[in-house]
Tab-separated table of C-alpha atoms (C1' of nucleotides) in Angstrom:
chain	number	residue	atom	x	y	z
A	169	MET	CA	99.654	205.046	68.981
A	170	ASN	CA	96.084	205.353	70.595
A	171	GLU	CA	96.915	205.783	74.208
A	172	GLY	CA	93.220	203.790	74.583
A	173	VAL	CA	96.053	201.239	74.425
A	174	GLU	CA	97.442	201.684	77.675
A	175	TRP	CA	94.495	202.236	79.776
A	176	ALA	CA	92.789	198.928	78.555
A	177	MET	CA	95.986	196.850	79.746
A	178	HIS	CA	95.859	198.660	82.998
A	179	SER	CA	92.237	197.869	83.318
A	180	CYS	CA	92.437	193.996	82.311
A	181	LEU	CA	95.801	193.931	85.221
A	182	ASN	CA	93.392	195.765	87.524
A	183	LEU	CA	90.530	193.135	87.209
A	184	ALA	CA	92.757	190.117	87.451
A	185	TRP	CA	94.014	191.944	90.684
A	186	ILE	CA	90.158	192.229	91.722
A	187	GLY	CA	88.679	189.168	90.617
A	188	GLU	CA	91.547	187.360	92.957
A	189	GLY	CA	89.561	188.957	95.621
A	190	GLY	CA	88.118	187.906	98.834
A	191	ASP	CA	84.954	185.903	97.431
A	192	GLY	CA	87.450	182.943	95.934
A	193	ARG	CA	85.927	183.834	92.257
A	194	ASP	CA	88.659	184.711	90.011
A	195	GLY	CA	87.373	187.371	87.974
A	196	ARG	CA	86.313	185.424	84.854
A	197	GLU	CA	83.385	184.371	83.311
A	198	GLY	CA	80.925	182.177	85.405
A	199	GLY	CA	78.587	184.636	87.398
A	200	GLY	CA	80.933	186.588	89.839
A	201	PRO	CA	79.666	188.795	91.848
A	202	ARG	CA	82.201	191.231	91.284
A	203	ALA	CA	81.824	193.011	87.916
A	204	VAL	CA	83.486	196.300	88.145
A	205	THR	CA	81.954	199.583	86.787
A	206	ALA	CA	83.957	201.308	83.842
A	207	ALA	CA	83.589	204.765	86.837
A	208	ARG	CA	85.498	203.137	88.830
A	209	LEU	CA	88.247	201.728	86.598
A	210	ALA	CA	88.849	205.375	85.500
A	211	ALA	CA	88.948	206.897	89.023
A	212	TYR	CA	91.671	204.398	89.949
A	213	HIS	CA	93.769	206.534	87.768
A	214	GLU	CA	91.558	209.784	87.031
A	215	LEU	CA	90.655	208.833	83.528
A	216	PRO	CA	87.665	210.409	81.938
A	217	THR	CA	85.006	207.717	82.707
A	218	ALA	CA	82.874	207.919	79.342
A	219	TYR	CA	86.039	207.943	77.378
A	220	LEU	CA	87.361	204.852	78.857
A	221	ASN	CA	83.945	203.123	78.882
A	222	LYS	CA	84.235	203.508	75.022
A	223	GLN	CA	87.541	201.474	74.912
A	224	LEU	CA	85.878	198.645	77.338
A	225	GLN	CA	83.557	198.488	74.842
A	226	ALA	CA	85.995	197.812	72.111
A	227	LEU	CA	87.680	195.177	74.366
A	228	VAL	CA	84.050	193.431	74.884
A	229	ARG	CA	83.574	193.032	70.748
A	230	ALA	CA	87.025	191.837	70.891
A	231	GLY	CA	85.871	188.952	73.686
A	232	ILE	CA	88.322	189.886	76.029
A	233	LEU	CA	86.097	191.487	78.445
A	234	SER	CA	82.442	190.502	78.824
A	235	SER	CA	80.027	193.191	80.067
A	236	VAL	CA	76.844	193.252	81.899
A	237	SER	CA	74.433	195.940	82.081
A	238	GLY	CA	72.193	197.530	85.165
A	239	PRO	CA	72.798	197.227	88.689
A	240	ARG	CA	76.007	195.002	89.852
A	241	GLY	CA	76.932	195.371	86.638
A	242	GLY	CA	80.587	196.181	84.841
A	243	PHE	CA	82.991	194.626	82.898
A	244	ARG	CA	84.797	191.059	83.574
A	245	LEU	CA	87.450	189.157	81.689
A	246	ALA	CA	86.408	186.913	79.499
A	247	ARG	CA	88.909	184.624	79.566
A	248	GLY	CA	92.402	184.152	82.119
A	249	LEU	CA	95.431	186.655	81.240
A	250	ASP	CA	97.351	183.732	79.964
A	251	ARG	CA	94.859	183.929	77.058
A	252	ILE	CA	95.297	187.656	76.380
A	253	THR	CA	98.246	188.953	74.296
A	254	LEU	CA	99.205	192.240	74.197
A	255	MET	CA	98.816	191.693	70.571
A	256	ASP	CA	94.999	190.936	70.771
A	257	VAL	CA	94.819	194.555	73.162
A	258	VAL	CA	96.033	196.474	70.258
A	259	VAL	CA	94.439	195.296	67.626
A	260	ALA	CA	91.016	195.295	69.525
A	261	ILE	CA	91.797	199.063	70.239
A	262	GLU	CA	93.593	199.784	67.253
A	263	GLY	CA	92.000	197.957	64.701
A	264	PRO	CA	93.860	195.297	62.554
A	265	ASP	CA	95.362	197.259	60.123
A	266	GLU	CA	98.935	197.751	59.838
A	267	ALA	CA	100.950	201.038	60.183
A	268	PHE	CA	103.045	201.135	56.821
A	269	ARG	CA	100.018	200.798	54.405
A	270	CYS	CA	101.909	200.553	50.983
A	271	THR	CA	99.762	202.724	48.534
A	272	GLU	CA	100.985	201.191	45.554
A	273	ILE	CA	102.292	204.268	43.939
A	274	ILE	CA	105.134	202.023	42.403
A	275	GLY	CA	101.865	201.249	39.903
A	276	GLN	CA	100.864	204.574	39.258
A	277	GLY	CA	102.190	207.058	36.849
A	278	PRO	CA	104.685	207.027	33.824
A	279	GLY	CA	106.628	204.065	35.762
A	280	ALA	CA	103.519	202.009	36.031
A	281	VAL	CA	104.296	197.922	35.378
A	282	THR	CA	100.779	196.636	34.697
A	283	THR	CA	102.404	193.062	34.797
A	284	GLY	CA	99.464	192.098	37.636
A	285	ARG	CA	100.580	192.310	41.298
A	286	PRO	CA	102.402	195.071	41.801
A	287	SER	CA	102.308	194.991	45.561
A	288	ALA	CA	104.838	192.099	45.174
A	289	GLU	CA	107.412	193.897	43.080
A	290	CYS	CA	107.348	196.708	46.261
A	291	ALA	CA	110.315	195.801	47.720
A	292	ILE	CA	110.116	198.667	50.237
A	293	ALA	CA	106.398	197.511	51.413
A	294	GLU	CA	108.297	194.175	51.833
A	295	ALA	CA	111.196	195.453	54.132
A	296	MET	CA	108.615	197.702	56.116
A	297	GLY	CA	105.801	194.598	56.432
A	298	ARG	CA	109.098	192.611	57.722
A	299	ALA	CA	109.754	195.274	60.386
A	300	GLU	CA	106.005	195.534	61.361
A	301	LEU	CA	106.036	191.826	61.375
A	302	ALA	CA	108.850	191.540	63.960
A	303	TRP	CA	106.460	193.954	66.078
A	304	ARG	CA	103.469	192.056	66.226
A	305	ARG	CA	105.872	188.879	66.813
A	306	GLU	CA	106.817	190.539	69.961
A	307	LEU	CA	103.399	191.530	71.007
A	308	ALA	CA	101.700	188.251	70.073
A	309	ALA	CA	104.342	186.413	72.133
A	310	ARG	CA	103.993	188.515	75.706
A	311	THR	CA	100.825	187.650	77.386
A	312	LEU	CA	99.220	189.670	79.948
A	313	ALA	CA	99.889	187.111	82.441
A	314	ASP	CA	103.905	187.757	81.691
A	315	VAL	CA	103.149	191.537	82.111
A	316	ARG	CA	101.257	190.755	85.592
A	317	ALA	CA	104.186	188.543	86.803
A	318	GLN	CA	106.626	190.886	86.001
A	319	ALA	CA	104.716	193.813	87.833
A	320	GLU	CA	104.423	191.699	90.910
A	321	ARG	CA	108.144	190.898	90.792
A	322	GLN	CA	108.930	195.091	90.672
A	323	ALA	CA	106.095	195.867	93.210
A	324	PRO	CA	104.658	192.632	95.120
A	325	SER	CA	102.760	195.545	97.208
A	326	ALA	CA	100.816	196.254	94.074
A	327	PRO	CA	98.144	193.582	94.051
A	328	GLU	CA	97.242	193.710	97.780
A	329	ARG	CA	97.054	197.773	97.324
A	330	ILE	CA	94.910	197.645	94.317
A	331	ARG	CA	92.216	195.043	95.699
A	332	ARG	CA	92.065	197.306	98.929
A	333	TRP	CA	91.340	200.376	96.949
A	334	PHE	CA	88.893	198.703	94.730
A	335	ALA	CA	86.915	196.744	97.943
A	336	SER	CA	86.700	199.958	99.558
A	337	THR	CA	84.834	202.805	99.077
A	338	ALA	CA	81.847	200.139	97.639
B	289	MET	CA	101.912	206.291	59.869
B	290	ASN	CA	102.454	208.949	57.546
B	291	GLU	CA	102.653	208.041	54.038
B	292	GLY	CA	105.506	210.107	53.079
B	293	VAL	CA	107.837	207.668	54.504
B	294	GLU	CA	106.864	205.791	51.474
B	295	TRP	CA	107.181	208.406	48.995
B	296	ALA	CA	110.517	209.205	50.457
B	297	MET	CA	112.220	205.892	49.860
B	298	HIS	CA	110.958	205.897	46.333
B	299	SER	CA	112.504	209.015	46.025
B	300	CYS	CA	115.864	208.045	47.124
B	301	LEU	CA	115.751	204.867	45.152
B	302	ASN	CA	115.030	206.805	42.104
B	303	LEU	CA	117.711	209.449	42.723
B	304	ALA	CA	119.812	206.705	42.919
B	305	TRP	CA	119.119	204.593	39.859
B	306	ILE	CA	119.307	208.376	37.679
B	307	GLY	CA	122.470	209.162	39.465
B	308	GLU	CA	124.304	205.889	37.650
B	309	GLY	CA	123.257	207.605	34.264
B	310	GLY	CA	124.906	208.905	31.508
B	311	ASP	CA	127.253	210.851	32.768
B	312	GLY	CA	128.962	208.704	34.947
B	313	ARG	CA	128.397	210.369	38.487
B	314	ASP	CA	126.480	208.368	41.010
B	315	GLY	CA	124.265	210.957	42.049
B	316	ARG	CA	126.021	211.491	45.213
B	317	GLU	CA	127.788	214.744	46.562
B	318	GLY	CA	130.619	216.290	44.730
B	319	GLY	CA	128.431	219.156	42.320
B	320	GLY	CA	126.966	216.164	39.803
B	321	PRO	CA	124.802	218.298	37.151
B	322	ARG	CA	121.905	216.141	37.502
B	323	ALA	CA	120.121	217.213	40.935
B	324	VAL	CA	116.677	216.418	39.976
B	325	THR	CA	113.903	218.384	40.774
B	326	ALA	CA	110.991	217.704	43.260
B	327	ALA	CA	108.675	218.350	40.518
B	328	ARG	CA	110.216	215.597	38.199
B	329	LEU	CA	110.224	213.086	41.266
B	330	ALA	CA	106.898	213.802	42.107
B	331	ALA	CA	105.285	213.659	38.640
B	332	TYR	CA	106.905	209.855	38.273
B	333	HIS	CA	104.651	208.708	40.272
B	334	GLU	CA	101.656	211.348	40.171
B	335	LEU	CA	102.088	213.045	43.401
B	336	PRO	CA	101.756	216.521	44.617
B	337	THR	CA	104.347	218.093	43.992
B	338	ALA	CA	104.612	220.838	47.002
B	339	TYR	CA	103.898	218.042	49.539
B	340	LEU	CA	106.717	216.127	48.141
B	341	ASN	CA	108.955	218.771	48.020
B	342	LYS	CA	108.165	219.125	52.031
B	343	GLN	CA	109.054	215.380	52.591
B	344	LEU	CA	112.428	216.042	50.763
B	345	GLN	CA	113.133	219.030	52.958
B	346	ALA	CA	112.871	216.830	55.785
B	347	LEU	CA	114.931	214.386	54.451
B	348	VAL	CA	117.763	217.625	53.588
B	349	ARG	CA	116.971	218.383	57.414
B	350	ALA	CA	118.041	214.903	58.169
B	351	GLY	CA	121.510	214.901	56.160
B	352	ILE	CA	120.108	212.203	53.968
B	353	LEU	CA	119.763	214.670	50.826
B	354	SER	CA	121.235	217.764	49.578
B	355	SER	CA	119.296	220.197	47.643
B	356	VAL	CA	120.640	223.144	45.924
B	357	SER	CA	118.175	225.975	45.199
B	358	GLY	CA	118.039	228.065	41.658
B	359	PRO	CA	118.102	226.712	37.993
B	360	ARG	CA	119.566	223.347	37.568
B	361	GLY	CA	118.988	222.534	41.232
B	362	GLY	CA	117.100	220.075	42.810
B	363	PHE	CA	118.076	217.330	45.487
B	364	ARG	CA	121.185	214.935	45.331
B	365	LEU	CA	121.925	211.999	47.826
B	366	ALA	CA	123.916	213.016	50.361
B	367	ARG	CA	125.493	209.789	50.664
B	368	GLY	CA	125.604	206.198	49.162
B	369	LEU	CA	122.432	203.981	49.672
B	370	ASP	CA	124.384	201.707	51.686
B	371	ARG	CA	124.647	204.302	54.523
B	372	ILE	CA	121.067	205.457	54.635
B	373	THR	CA	118.802	202.542	56.733
B	374	LEU	CA	115.102	202.500	56.884
B	375	MET	CA	115.219	204.218	60.286
B	376	ASP	CA	116.763	206.823	58.779
B	377	VAL	CA	114.093	207.855	56.479
B	378	VAL	CA	111.364	206.878	59.092
B	379	VAL	CA	113.347	209.160	61.777
B	380	ALA	CA	113.245	211.871	59.123
B	381	ILE	CA	109.936	211.730	58.559
B	382	GLU	CA	108.232	210.779	61.056
B	383	GLY	CA	110.141	212.027	63.982
B	384	PRO	CA	112.265	210.482	66.922
B	385	ASP	CA	109.175	209.959	68.991
B	386	GLU	CA	108.028	206.107	69.576
B	387	ALA	CA	104.779	205.448	68.840
B	388	PHE	CA	103.525	203.780	72.562
B	389	ARG	CA	103.975	206.790	74.439
B	390	CYS	CA	103.684	205.698	78.583
B	391	THR	CA	101.800	208.588	80.186
B	392	GLU	CA	102.459	207.204	83.252
B	393	ILE	CA	98.926	206.744	84.618
B	394	ILE	CA	100.263	204.153	87.195
B	395	GLY	CA	101.615	207.076	89.125
B	396	GLN	CA	98.060	209.286	88.818
B	397	GLY	CA	95.137	208.440	91.106
B	398	PRO	CA	94.655	206.477	94.315
B	399	GLY	CA	96.739	203.700	93.350
B	400	ALA	CA	99.700	206.290	93.139
B	401	VAL	CA	103.040	205.260	94.177
B	402	THR	CA	105.362	207.995	95.185
B	403	THR	CA	108.480	205.936	95.293
B	404	GLY	CA	110.705	207.568	92.487
B	405	ARG	CA	111.190	206.606	89.120
B	406	PRO	CA	107.548	205.215	88.415
B	407	SER	CA	108.305	204.578	84.882
B	408	ALA	CA	110.514	201.739	86.026
B	409	GLU	CA	108.064	200.316	87.431
B	410	CYS	CA	105.685	200.057	84.466
B	411	ALA	CA	105.684	196.268	82.984
B	412	ILE	CA	103.517	197.577	80.582
B	413	ALA	CA	105.422	200.309	78.908
B	414	GLU	CA	108.178	198.268	79.408
B	415	ALA	CA	106.937	195.216	77.333
B	416	MET	CA	105.570	197.581	75.044
B	417	GLY	CA	108.945	199.306	74.659
B	418	ARG	CA	110.711	195.856	74.010
B	419	ALA	CA	108.499	195.388	71.012
B	420	GLU	CA	108.890	198.706	69.502
B	421	LEU	CA	112.424	198.421	70.003
B	422	ALA	CA	112.581	195.183	67.823
B	423	TRP	CA	110.590	196.997	65.053
B	424	ARG	CA	113.554	199.750	65.121
B	425	ARG	CA	115.941	197.178	65.147
B	426	GLU	CA	114.639	195.583	62.055
B	427	LEU	CA	114.810	198.995	60.249
B	428	ALA	CA	117.885	199.931	61.354
B	429	ALA	CA	119.400	196.419	60.055
B	430	ARG	CA	118.174	197.215	56.308
B	431	THR	CA	119.781	199.705	54.265
B	432	LEU	CA	118.023	201.153	51.041
B	433	ALA	CA	121.039	199.628	49.188
B	434	ASP	CA	119.440	196.143	50.540
B	435	VAL	CA	115.717	197.421	49.264
B	436	ARG	CA	117.351	198.221	45.862
B	437	ALA	CA	119.446	195.208	45.385
B	438	GLN	CA	115.694	193.089	46.466
B	439	ALA	CA	114.162	195.443	43.758
B	440	GLU	CA	116.415	194.615	40.655
B	441	ARG	CA	116.093	191.156	41.579
B	442	GLN	CA	112.490	191.286	41.255
B	443	ALA	CA	112.325	193.895	38.164
B	444	PRO	CA	115.382	193.883	36.422
B	445	SER	CA	114.322	196.235	34.207
B	446	ALA	CA	113.313	199.065	36.401
B	447	PRO	CA	116.677	200.922	36.683
B	448	GLU	CA	116.767	201.452	33.022
B	449	ARG	CA	113.233	202.418	32.583
B	450	ILE	CA	113.327	204.965	35.366
B	451	ARG	CA	116.588	206.377	33.661
B	452	ARG	CA	115.158	206.548	30.490
B	453	TRP	CA	111.995	208.422	31.679
B	454	PHE	CA	114.228	210.666	33.849
B	455	ALA	CA	116.425	211.449	30.942
B	456	SER	CA	113.743	212.232	28.540
B	457	THR	CA	111.229	215.101	28.749
B	458	ALA	CA	114.021	217.138	29.866
C	224	DG	C1'	53.037	184.915	104.674
C	225	DA	C1'	54.694	185.027	100.017
C	226	DA	C1'	54.307	185.733	94.976
C	227	DT	C1'	53.219	188.889	91.922
C	228	DC	C1'	53.951	193.308	89.546
C	229	DA	C1'	55.349	198.044	88.704
C	230	DC	C1'	58.927	201.645	89.891
C	231	DT	C1'	63.429	203.089	90.539
C	232	DA	C1'	68.286	203.428	90.119
C	233	DC	C1'	72.372	201.909	88.044
C	234	DT	C1'	75.117	200.691	83.948
C	235	DC	C1'	76.305	199.678	79.307
C	236	DG	C1'	76.292	201.012	74.293
C	237	DG	C1'	76.332	203.658	70.241
C	238	DA	C1'	75.150	208.468	68.339
C	239	DT	C1'	76.985	213.205	69.121
C	240	DA	C1'	80.537	217.382	68.942
C	241	DG	C1'	85.719	219.153	69.936
C	242	DG	C1'	90.897	219.535	68.909
C	243	DG	C1'	95.444	218.117	66.737
C	244	DT	C1'	98.186	216.204	63.787
C	245	DG	C1'	98.486	215.049	59.021
C	246	DT	C1'	97.614	216.543	54.323
C	247	DG	C1'	97.761	219.710	50.966
C	248	DT	C1'	99.067	224.585	48.978
C	249	DC	C1'	100.995	228.920	48.413
C	250	DC	C1'	103.675	232.908	47.836
C	251	DG	C1'	109.189	234.643	49.002
C	252	DA	C1'	114.286	233.958	49.602
C	253	DG	C1'	118.263	232.774	46.885
C	254	DT	C1'	121.057	231.400	42.811
C	255	DA	C1'	122.821	229.836	38.315
C	256	DT	C1'	122.021	231.417	33.422
C	257	DA	C1'	121.457	234.131	29.473
C	258	DC	C1'	122.030	238.622	27.536
C	259	DA	C1'	123.140	243.219	26.972
C	260	DT	C1'	126.599	246.769	27.599
C	261	DG	C1'	131.058	248.348	27.405
C	262	DG	C1'	136.055	248.741	26.757
D	201	DC	C1'	136.439	239.641	21.479
D	202	DC	C1'	136.111	239.505	26.335
D	203	DA	C1'	134.784	241.194	30.714
D	204	DT	C1'	131.014	243.034	33.478
D	205	DG	C1'	126.755	244.164	35.414
D	206	DT	C1'	121.924	243.345	35.355
D	207	DA	C1'	117.733	241.244	34.533
D	208	DT	C1'	115.164	237.089	34.415
D	209	DA	C1'	113.626	232.461	35.167
D	210	DC	C1'	113.717	228.753	38.189
D	211	DT	C1'	114.441	226.094	42.262
D	212	DC	C1'	114.182	224.907	47.376
D	213	DG	C1'	112.316	226.908	51.961
D	214	DG	C1'	109.111	227.894	55.219
D	215	DA	C1'	104.315	229.881	56.348
D	216	DC	C1'	99.572	229.332	55.737
D	217	DA	C1'	94.687	226.613	55.444
D	218	DC	C1'	91.991	221.857	55.125
D	219	DA	C1'	90.471	217.614	56.452
D	220	DC	C1'	90.268	213.595	59.100
D	221	DC	C1'	91.112	210.624	63.203
D	222	DC	C1'	91.801	210.446	67.873
D	223	DT	C1'	89.871	212.621	72.242
D	224	DA	C1'	85.994	213.426	75.575
D	225	DT	C1'	80.957	214.020	75.808
D	226	DC	C1'	76.320	212.899	76.394
D	227	DC	C1'	71.561	210.363	76.226
D	228	DG	C1'	68.932	206.414	75.466
D	229	DA	C1'	68.274	200.707	75.758
D	230	DG	C1'	68.255	197.187	79.248
D	231	DT	C1'	68.462	195.199	83.652
D	232	DA	C1'	68.563	194.034	89.099
D	233	DG	C1'	67.014	195.240	92.734
D	234	DT	C1'	63.180	197.083	95.635
D	235	DG	C1'	59.019	198.484	97.553
D	236	DA	C1'	53.976	198.187	97.581
D	237	DT	C1'	49.983	195.472	96.341
D	238	DT	C1'	47.617	191.385	96.724
D	239	DC	C1'	46.358	186.497	97.637
DNA sequence: GAATCACTACTCGGATAGGGTGTGTCCGAGTATACATGG
DNA sequence: CCATGTATACTCGGACACACCCTATCCGAGTAGTGATTC
């Protein structure tokens, strides 16, 4: 799996924590002055700046983030964390294609069955699809808000620490 | 996902159907004379022979198939389909690594937390791992015997047709 | 003093190279068969 | 006729190229701020 998924999720969480900072804005839409640049988000985890920028662009295309160019520009959450599922992020980065793609080999070669809709007869694709559906359901059921709550439960000091770091070195 | 997974599963099912053929052997261990070559398994679905051979080797290493070299050689099921889960095949081909690997970026950079076991604190990795676990559970719960039963339910004529084809053109 | 305008600096956005993992192919190691040979 | 040894053909097994996608990077488009200029 593309590791940009992990970066994107961390960045979204960081954006949420930063957005709750001093000015009272919550980091969501509405012209809040605190748009965070890709460079700072990358610096926090020592990631390649330009590449993270590319991933964030994908999130913008998916409507998860909103971006603004120019000075004072950067990225902002387009909606609350409770409206962003892990599935949304994965689809935004990895694309909508499912991992197991049935190449319909059952419909090729001497053993071909020409009676329409061959995919419906492929029990293998059906079983693999069922497993992947379970994976997708699990991801779609969990929002970034849930993950954030879990993270704060495990490390209550993290939000304040992150806010501090992003506030300093302005 | 590696598409060799699909090939491997189809080949296993074909081996099982062929094994139940005329001589009364069930295709499992025990010196049954009907070992099927990679070339014939590949020809049935018009797949590249050498590459399918490579995948079948992986199944042998995983103990799913048993191989025999030389004339009259080929591949045979090492155990019954009811003892082969979809997870076994996936692991044999794809390897045991999980798709989402946590690169521990939370432990890098200025925001690093040096209090031991950082992975335990990564709520993202925990959530992704939970989803992947659901996927693995689903695959581990379904055996190739289940898939075969489903396939025969959808296309009752398939086993006989496959047996015929592999018996002919000897 | 206030408004206007050009300039500058900064950020995203998409287009452009490099590396690693699948994808596909090839030739050698090993063996059961068939045959020639000798008893 | 039967046993033995040898040659042979066939199959798996691992080593060798090719291609595609992920990774990483760079430069251009667009914009908010800044300062000078003018009324």
